[in-house]
PDB file of C-alpha atoms in Angstrom:
ATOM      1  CA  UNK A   1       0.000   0.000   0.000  1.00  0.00           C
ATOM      2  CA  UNK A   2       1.815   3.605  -0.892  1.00  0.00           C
ATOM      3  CA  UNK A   3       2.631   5.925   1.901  1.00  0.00           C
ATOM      4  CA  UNK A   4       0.285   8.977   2.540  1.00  0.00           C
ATOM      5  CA  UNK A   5      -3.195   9.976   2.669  1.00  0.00           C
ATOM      6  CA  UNK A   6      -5.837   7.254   1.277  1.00  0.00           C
ATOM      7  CA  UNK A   7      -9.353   7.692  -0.223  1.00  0.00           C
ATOM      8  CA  UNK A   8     -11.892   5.386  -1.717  1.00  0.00           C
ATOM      9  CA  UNK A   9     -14.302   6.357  -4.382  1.00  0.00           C
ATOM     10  CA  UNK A  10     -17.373   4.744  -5.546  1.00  0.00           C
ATOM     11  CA  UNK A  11     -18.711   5.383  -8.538  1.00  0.00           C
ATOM     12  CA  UNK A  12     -22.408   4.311 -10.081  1.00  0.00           C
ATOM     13  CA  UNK A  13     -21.895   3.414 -13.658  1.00  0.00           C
ATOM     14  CA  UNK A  14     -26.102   4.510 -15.027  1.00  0.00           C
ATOM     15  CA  UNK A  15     -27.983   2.147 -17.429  1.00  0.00           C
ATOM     16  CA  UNK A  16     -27.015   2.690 -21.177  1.00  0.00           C
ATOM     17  CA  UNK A  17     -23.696   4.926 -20.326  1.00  0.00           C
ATOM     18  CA  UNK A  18     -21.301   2.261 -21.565  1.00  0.00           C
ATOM     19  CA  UNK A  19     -19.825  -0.497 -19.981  1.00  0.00           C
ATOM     20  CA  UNK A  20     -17.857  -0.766 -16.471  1.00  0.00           C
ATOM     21  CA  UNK A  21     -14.198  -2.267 -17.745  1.00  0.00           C
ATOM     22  CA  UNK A  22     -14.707   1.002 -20.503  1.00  0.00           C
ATOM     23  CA  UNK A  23     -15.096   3.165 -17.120  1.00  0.00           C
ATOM     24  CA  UNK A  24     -12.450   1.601 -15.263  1.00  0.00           C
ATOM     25  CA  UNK A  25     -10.133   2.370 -17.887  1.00  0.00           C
ATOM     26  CA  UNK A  26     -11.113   5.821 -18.092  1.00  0.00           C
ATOM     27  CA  UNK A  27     -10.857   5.925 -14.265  1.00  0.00           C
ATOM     28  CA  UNK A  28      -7.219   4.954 -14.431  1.00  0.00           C
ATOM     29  CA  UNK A  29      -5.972   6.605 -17.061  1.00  0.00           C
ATOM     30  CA  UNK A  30      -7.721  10.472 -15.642  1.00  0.00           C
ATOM     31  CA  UNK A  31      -5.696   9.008 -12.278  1.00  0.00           C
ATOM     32  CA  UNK A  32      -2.372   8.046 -14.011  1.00  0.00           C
ATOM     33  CA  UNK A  33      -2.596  11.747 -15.678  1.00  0.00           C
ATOM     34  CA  UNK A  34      -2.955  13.374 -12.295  1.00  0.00           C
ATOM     35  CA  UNK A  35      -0.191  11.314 -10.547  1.00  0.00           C
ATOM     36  CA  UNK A  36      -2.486   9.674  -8.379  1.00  0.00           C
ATOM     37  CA  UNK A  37      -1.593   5.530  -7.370  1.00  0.00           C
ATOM     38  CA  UNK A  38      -4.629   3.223  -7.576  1.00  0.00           C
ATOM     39  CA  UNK A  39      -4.510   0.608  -5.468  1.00  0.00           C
ATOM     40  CA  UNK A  40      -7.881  -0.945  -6.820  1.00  0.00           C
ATOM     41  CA  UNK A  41     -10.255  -0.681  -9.631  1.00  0.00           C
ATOM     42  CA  UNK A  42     -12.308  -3.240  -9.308  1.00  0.00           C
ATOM     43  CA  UNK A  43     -15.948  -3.677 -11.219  1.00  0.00           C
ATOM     44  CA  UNK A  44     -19.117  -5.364  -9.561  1.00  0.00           C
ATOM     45  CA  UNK A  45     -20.386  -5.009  -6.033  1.00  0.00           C
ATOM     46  CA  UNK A  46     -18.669  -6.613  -2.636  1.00  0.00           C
ATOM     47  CA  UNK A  47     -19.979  -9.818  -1.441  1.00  0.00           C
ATOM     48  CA  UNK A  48     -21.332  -7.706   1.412  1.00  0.00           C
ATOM     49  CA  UNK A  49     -22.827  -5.043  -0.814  1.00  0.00           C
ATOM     50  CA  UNK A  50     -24.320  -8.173  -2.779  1.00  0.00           C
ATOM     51  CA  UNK A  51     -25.913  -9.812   0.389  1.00  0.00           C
ATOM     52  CA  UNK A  52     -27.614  -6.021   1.080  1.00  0.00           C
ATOM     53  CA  UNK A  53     -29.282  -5.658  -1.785  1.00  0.00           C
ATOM     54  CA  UNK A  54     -30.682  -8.999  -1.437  1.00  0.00           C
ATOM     55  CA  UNK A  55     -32.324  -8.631   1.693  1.00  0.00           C
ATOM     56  CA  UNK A  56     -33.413  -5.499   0.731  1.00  0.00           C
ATOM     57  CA  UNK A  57     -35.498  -6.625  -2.404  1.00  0.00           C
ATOM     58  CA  UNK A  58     -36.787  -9.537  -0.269  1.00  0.00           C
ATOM     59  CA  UNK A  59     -39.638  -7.195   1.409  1.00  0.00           C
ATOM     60  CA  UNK A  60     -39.641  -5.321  -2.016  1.00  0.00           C
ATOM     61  CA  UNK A  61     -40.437  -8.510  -3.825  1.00  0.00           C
ATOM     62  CA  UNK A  62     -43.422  -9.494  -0.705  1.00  0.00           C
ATOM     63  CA  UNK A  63     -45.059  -6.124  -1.096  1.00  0.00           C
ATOM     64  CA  UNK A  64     -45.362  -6.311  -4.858  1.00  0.00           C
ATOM     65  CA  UNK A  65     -46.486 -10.595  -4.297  1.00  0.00           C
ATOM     66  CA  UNK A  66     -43.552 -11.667  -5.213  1.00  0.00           C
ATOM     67  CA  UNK A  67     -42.780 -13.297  -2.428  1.00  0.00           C
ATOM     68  CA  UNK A  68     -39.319 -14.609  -0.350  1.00  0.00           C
ATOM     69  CA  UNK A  69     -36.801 -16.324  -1.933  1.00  0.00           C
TER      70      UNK A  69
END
C-alpha cells in the first residue's frame, strides 16, 4: 500500500452509459494523468454489498407478491 493519505471512491456506472471495464479504464488513465496511485479498480459489487441488496429486495419482492426467496 503507498505511503500517505488514502481515499476510496465509488462510482455508479447509469444504465445505457457504456460499460464498467470502458469506465475503469477511463478511471485509471484520468488518475495516471494526475499522478495519483490506484490501489484498486475493481468492477461489480462486494460480497457484502451483494448480500444487502438482497435482503433489501426480499420485502420489495413481498409487497409487490412476489414473495421470499
Amino acid at each position: 500500500r503507498p505511503e500517505g493519505e488514502g481515499c476510496r471512491v465509488r462510482m455508479g456506472l447509469p444504465p445505457g452509459v457504456g460499460d464498467a471495464a470502458a469506465a475503469l479504464a477511463a478511471v485509471g488513465r484520468a488518475s495516471q494523468r494526475a499522478g495519483l496511485t490506484v490501489v484498486e479498480l475493481r468492477a461489480g459489487r462486494t460480497p457484502l454489498e451483494e448480500r444487502f441488496a438482497e435482503v433489501t429486495a426480499a420485502p420489495a419482492r413481498a409487497e409487490r407478491g412476489g414473495g421470499a426467496r
